[in-house]
PDB file of C-alpha atoms in Angstrom:
ATOM      1  CA  UNK A   1      20.817 -43.247  85.441  1.00  0.00           C
ATOM      2  CA  UNK A   2      24.120 -41.472  84.755  1.00  0.00           C
ATOM      3  CA  UNK A   3      23.394 -41.355  81.019  1.00  0.00           C
ATOM      4  CA  UNK A   4      20.026 -39.762  81.606  1.00  0.00           C
ATOM      5  CA  UNK A   5      21.551 -37.214  83.964  1.00  0.00           C
ATOM      6  CA  UNK A   6      24.297 -36.447  81.411  1.00  0.00           C
ATOM      7  CA  UNK A   7      21.703 -35.990  78.691  1.00  0.00           C
ATOM      8  CA  UNK A   8      19.501 -33.597  80.674  1.00  0.00           C
ATOM      9  CA  UNK A   9      22.344 -31.555  82.175  1.00  0.00           C
ATOM     10  CA  UNK A  10      24.874 -31.445  79.321  1.00  0.00           C
ATOM     11  CA  UNK A  11      23.830 -32.851  75.957  1.00  0.00           C
ATOM     12  CA  UNK A  12      20.324 -31.404  75.631  1.00  0.00           C
ATOM     13  CA  UNK A  13      21.317 -27.797  76.466  1.00  0.00           C
ATOM     14  CA  UNK A  14      24.317 -27.986  74.091  1.00  0.00           C
ATOM     15  CA  UNK A  15      22.155 -29.326  71.269  1.00  0.00           C
ATOM     16  CA  UNK A  16      19.560 -26.622  71.886  1.00  0.00           C
ATOM     17  CA  UNK A  17      22.174 -23.863  71.725  1.00  0.00           C
ATOM     18  CA  UNK A  18      23.655 -25.294  68.522  1.00  0.00           C
ATOM     19  CA  UNK A  19      20.226 -25.536  66.954  1.00  0.00           C
ATOM     20  CA  UNK A  20      19.460 -21.904  67.826  1.00  0.00           C
ATOM     21  CA  UNK A  21      22.825 -20.711  66.506  1.00  0.00           C
ATOM     22  CA  UNK A  22      22.621 -22.548  63.181  1.00  0.00           C
ATOM     23  CA  UNK A  23      18.936 -21.950  62.435  1.00  0.00           C
ATOM     24  CA  UNK A  24      19.542 -18.608  60.623  1.00  0.00           C
ATOM     25  CA  UNK A  25      22.277 -20.227  58.520  1.00  0.00           C
ATOM     26  CA  UNK A  26      19.941 -23.073  57.605  1.00  0.00           C
ATOM     27  CA  UNK A  27      17.201 -20.638  56.561  1.00  0.00           C
ATOM     28  CA  UNK A  28      19.596 -18.574  54.441  1.00  0.00           C
ATOM     29  CA  UNK A  29      20.892 -21.671  52.675  1.00  0.00           C
ATOM     30  CA  UNK A  30      17.376 -22.924  52.037  1.00  0.00           C
ATOM     31  CA  UNK A  31      16.365 -19.500  50.639  1.00  0.00           C
ATOM     32  CA  UNK A  32      19.462 -19.258  48.444  1.00  0.00           C
ATOM     33  CA  UNK A  33      19.173 -22.732  46.943  1.00  0.00           C
ATOM     34  CA  UNK A  34      15.447 -22.384  46.332  1.00  0.00           C
ATOM     35  CA  UNK A  35      16.067 -19.149  44.438  1.00  0.00           C
ATOM     36  CA  UNK A  36      18.824 -20.861  42.444  1.00  0.00           C
ATOM     37  CA  UNK A  37      16.421 -23.663  41.544  1.00  0.00           C
ATOM     38  CA  UNK A  38      14.041 -21.240  39.872  1.00  0.00           C
ATOM     39  CA  UNK A  39      16.908 -19.530  38.042  1.00  0.00           C
ATOM     40  CA  UNK A  40      18.282 -22.610  36.353  1.00  0.00           C
ATOM     41  CA  UNK A  41      15.170 -24.710  35.849  1.00  0.00           C
ATOM     42  CA  UNK A  42      14.646 -26.596  32.588  1.00  0.00           C
ATOM     43  CA  UNK A  43      10.988 -27.572  32.804  1.00  0.00           C
ATOM     44  CA  UNK A  44      11.010 -29.102  29.308  1.00  0.00           C
ATOM     45  CA  UNK A  45      13.341 -31.903  30.447  1.00  0.00           C
ATOM     46  CA  UNK A  46      11.144 -32.886  33.419  1.00  0.00           C
ATOM     47  CA  UNK A  47       8.810 -35.842  33.388  1.00  0.00           C
ATOM     48  CA  UNK A  48       5.118 -35.351  34.166  1.00  0.00           C
ATOM     49  CA  UNK A  49       5.399 -36.024  37.911  1.00  0.00           C
ATOM     50  CA  UNK A  50       8.425 -33.715  38.311  1.00  0.00           C
ATOM     51  CA  UNK A  51       6.558 -31.031  36.374  1.00  0.00           C
ATOM     52  CA  UNK A  52       3.555 -31.287  38.717  1.00  0.00           C
ATOM     53  CA  UNK A  53       5.762 -30.963  41.811  1.00  0.00           C
ATOM     54  CA  UNK A  54       7.611 -28.051  40.211  1.00  0.00           C
ATOM     55  CA  UNK A  55       4.337 -26.258  39.410  1.00  0.00           C
ATOM     56  CA  UNK A  56       3.058 -26.831  42.957  1.00  0.00           C
ATOM     57  CA  UNK A  57       6.201 -25.220  44.402  1.00  0.00           C
ATOM     58  CA  UNK A  58       5.934 -22.435  41.827  1.00  0.00           C
ATOM     59  CA  UNK A  59       2.341 -21.675  42.847  1.00  0.00           C
ATOM     60  CA  UNK A  60       3.333 -21.617  46.518  1.00  0.00           C
ATOM     61  CA  UNK A  61       6.141 -19.162  45.722  1.00  0.00           C
ATOM     62  CA  UNK A  62       3.587 -16.986  43.877  1.00  0.00           C
ATOM     63  CA  UNK A  63       1.299 -16.523  46.877  1.00  0.00           C
ATOM     64  CA  UNK A  64      -0.994 -19.521  46.538  1.00  0.00           C
ATOM     65  CA  UNK A  65      -1.746 -21.322  49.785  1.00  0.00           C
ATOM     66  CA  UNK A  66      -2.973 -24.805  50.692  1.00  0.00           C
ATOM     67  CA  UNK A  67      -1.181 -26.087  47.582  1.00  0.00           C
ATOM     68  CA  UNK A  68      -1.681 -29.840  47.289  1.00  0.00           C
ATOM     69  CA  UNK A  69      -0.648 -32.274  44.561  1.00  0.00           C
ATOM     70  CA  UNK A  70      -3.462 -34.800  44.067  1.00  0.00           C
ATOM     71  CA  UNK A  71      -2.889 -38.525  43.879  1.00  0.00           C
ATOM     72  CA  UNK A  72      -1.744 -39.890  40.535  1.00  0.00           C
ATOM     73  CA  UNK A  73      -4.658 -42.033  39.424  1.00  0.00           C
ATOM     74  CA  UNK A  74      -8.287 -41.161  39.935  1.00  0.00           C
ATOM     75  CA  UNK A  75      -7.557 -37.455  40.304  1.00  0.00           C
ATOM     76  CA  UNK A  76     -10.505 -36.569  38.034  1.00  0.00           C
ATOM     77  CA  UNK A  77      -8.307 -34.492  35.720  1.00  0.00           C
ATOM     78  CA  UNK A  78      -6.910 -32.248  38.458  1.00  0.00           C
ATOM     79  CA  UNK A  79      -3.241 -32.405  39.426  1.00  0.00           C
ATOM     80  CA  UNK A  80      -2.991 -29.540  41.931  1.00  0.00           C
ATOM     81  CA  UNK A  81      -5.461 -27.918  44.312  1.00  0.00           C
ATOM     82  CA  UNK A  82      -4.634 -24.440  45.612  1.00  0.00           C
ATOM     83  CA  UNK A  83      -6.147 -21.238  46.974  1.00  0.00           C
ATOM     84  CA  UNK A  84      -5.360 -17.577  46.496  1.00  0.00           C
ATOM     85  CA  UNK A  85      -7.294 -14.483  47.547  1.00  0.00           C
ATOM     86  CA  UNK A  86     -10.276 -16.560  48.641  1.00  0.00           C
ATOM     87  CA  UNK A  87     -10.557 -18.383  45.310  1.00  0.00           C
ATOM     88  CA  UNK A  88      -9.986 -22.132  45.099  1.00  0.00           C
ATOM     89  CA  UNK A  89      -8.157 -23.384  42.010  1.00  0.00           C
ATOM     90  CA  UNK A  90      -8.106 -26.795  40.354  1.00  0.00           C
ATOM     91  CA  UNK A  91      -5.002 -26.956  38.163  1.00  0.00           C
ATOM     92  CA  UNK A  92      -4.357 -29.533  35.485  1.00  0.00           C
ATOM     93  CA  UNK A  93      -0.706 -29.701  34.403  1.00  0.00           C
ATOM     94  CA  UNK A  94       0.074 -30.718  30.835  1.00  0.00           C
ATOM     95  CA  UNK A  95       3.728 -31.393  30.051  1.00  0.00           C
ATOM     96  CA  UNK A  96       3.587 -31.788  26.267  1.00  0.00           C
ATOM     97  CA  UNK A  97       5.781 -31.102  23.283  1.00  0.00           C
ATOM     98  CA  UNK A  98       2.742 -30.449  21.074  1.00  0.00           C
ATOM     99  CA  UNK A  99      -0.244 -28.132  21.448  1.00  0.00           C
ATOM    100  CA  UNK A 100      -2.844 -28.921  24.109  1.00  0.00           C
ATOM    101  CA  UNK A 101      -6.263 -30.000  22.722  1.00  0.00           C
ATOM    102  CA  UNK A 102      -9.854 -29.503  23.905  1.00  0.00           C
ATOM    103  CA  UNK A 103      -9.821 -32.649  26.014  1.00  0.00           C
ATOM    104  CA  UNK A 104      -7.573 -31.037  28.649  1.00  0.00           C
ATOM    105  CA  UNK A 105      -9.960 -28.094  28.997  1.00  0.00           C
ATOM    106  CA  UNK A 106     -12.924 -30.418  29.398  1.00  0.00           C
ATOM    107  CA  UNK A 107     -11.107 -32.509  32.020  1.00  0.00           C
ATOM    108  CA  UNK A 108     -10.072 -29.441  34.017  1.00  0.00           C
ATOM    109  CA  UNK A 109     -13.622 -28.098  33.961  1.00  0.00           C
ATOM    110  CA  UNK A 110     -15.069 -31.428  35.158  1.00  0.00           C
ATOM    111  CA  UNK A 111     -12.332 -31.860  37.780  1.00  0.00           C
ATOM    112  CA  UNK A 112     -12.893 -28.396  39.205  1.00  0.00           C
ATOM    113  CA  UNK A 113     -16.604 -29.164  39.614  1.00  0.00           C
ATOM    114  CA  UNK A 114     -15.780 -32.529  41.196  1.00  0.00           C
ATOM    115  CA  UNK A 115     -13.502 -30.911  43.817  1.00  0.00           C
ATOM    116  CA  UNK A 116     -15.835 -27.946  44.343  1.00  0.00           C
ATOM    117  CA  UNK A 117     -13.279 -25.387  43.169  1.00  0.00           C
ATOM    118  CA  UNK A 118     -14.114 -21.900  41.976  1.00  0.00           C
ATOM    119  CA  UNK A 119     -11.684 -21.809  39.053  1.00  0.00           C
ATOM    120  CA  UNK A 120     -10.341 -24.441  36.651  1.00  0.00           C
ATOM    121  CA  UNK A 121      -6.874 -23.914  35.156  1.00  0.00           C
ATOM    122  CA  UNK A 122      -4.873 -25.804  32.548  1.00  0.00           C
ATOM    123  CA  UNK A 123      -1.165 -24.998  32.814  1.00  0.00           C
ATOM    124  CA  UNK A 124       1.320 -26.188  30.202  1.00  0.00           C
ATOM    125  CA  UNK A 125       4.909 -25.848  29.087  1.00  0.00           C
ATOM    126  CA  UNK A 126       3.519 -25.679  25.546  1.00  0.00           C
ATOM    127  CA  UNK A 127       0.628 -23.848  23.865  1.00  0.00           C
ATOM    128  CA  UNK A 128      -3.070 -24.506  23.201  1.00  0.00           C
ATOM    129  CA  UNK A 129      -4.904 -25.316  19.985  1.00  0.00           C
ATOM    130  CA  UNK A 130      -7.285 -22.679  18.694  1.00  0.00           C
ATOM    131  CA  UNK A 131     -10.299 -24.828  19.574  1.00  0.00           C
ATOM    132  CA  UNK A 132      -8.983 -25.287  23.137  1.00  0.00           C
ATOM    133  CA  UNK A 133      -8.612 -21.497  23.452  1.00  0.00           C
ATOM    134  CA  UNK A 134     -12.175 -20.978  22.231  1.00  0.00           C
ATOM    135  CA  UNK A 135     -13.593 -23.621  24.566  1.00  0.00           C
ATOM    136  CA  UNK A 136     -11.619 -22.293  27.529  1.00  0.00           C
ATOM    137  CA  UNK A 137     -12.961 -18.817  26.874  1.00  0.00           C
ATOM    138  CA  UNK A 138     -16.527 -20.080  26.547  1.00  0.00           C
ATOM    139  CA  UNK A 139     -16.626 -22.197  29.715  1.00  0.00           C
ATOM    140  CA  UNK A 140     -14.302 -19.885  31.703  1.00  0.00           C
ATOM    141  CA  UNK A 141     -11.350 -22.226  32.172  1.00  0.00           C
ATOM    142  CA  UNK A 142      -8.105 -20.281  32.529  1.00  0.00           C
ATOM    143  CA  UNK A 143      -5.435 -21.431  30.091  1.00  0.00           C
ATOM    144  CA  UNK A 144      -1.875 -20.721  31.195  1.00  0.00           C
ATOM    145  CA  UNK A 145       0.578 -21.430  28.394  1.00  0.00           C
ATOM    146  CA  UNK A 146       4.369 -21.315  28.202  1.00  0.00           C
ATOM    147  CA  UNK A 147       4.489 -17.514  28.520  1.00  0.00           C
ATOM    148  CA  UNK A 148       2.355 -17.540  31.665  1.00  0.00           C
ATOM    149  CA  UNK A 149       4.544 -20.301  33.111  1.00  0.00           C
ATOM    150  CA  UNK A 150       7.631 -18.184  32.481  1.00  0.00           C
ATOM    151  CA  UNK A 151       5.929 -15.205  34.174  1.00  0.00           C
ATOM    152  CA  UNK A 152       5.262 -17.352  37.241  1.00  0.00           C
ATOM    153  CA  UNK A 153       8.920 -18.393  37.283  1.00  0.00           C
ATOM    154  CA  UNK A 154      10.092 -14.773  37.011  1.00  0.00           C
ATOM    155  CA  UNK A 155       7.808 -13.766  39.919  1.00  0.00           C
ATOM    156  CA  UNK A 156       9.075 -16.674  42.012  1.00  0.00           C
ATOM    157  CA  UNK A 157      12.685 -15.500  41.572  1.00  0.00           C
ATOM    158  CA  UNK A 158      12.014 -12.261  43.409  1.00  0.00           C
TER     159      UNK A 158
END
């Protein structure tokens, strides 16, 4: 009984005041370290799963909402689902050292249809083969290569 009384009369109000006082500090630290993360990122050294999480955070920082990383297996060729300006995106992330072939474009297209998304995107830390560029243009799959990834990072730093 005495412990409960102590909690309600002393401990809870003190904890509430401390939480209210330190909340702005917590938010500033979170903002600062998140900005630092995008300044010093080396996306080439990430593994595939880290790259997907990084891209999801990057999209969120670039104004995309409802950003969701899909489950690993059985994702139908889509790694991230997101929305922006009323358009739903199905994003396939490709973390490769070599150029991205046609197969990735085909998978993104099929995955976008499977999830009912408006736009399919293949995003990579590399570049695309000429045939992948031609196919992407023909079936209207957006291809975001290394330069586009770096643009997203620059926008996220602001």
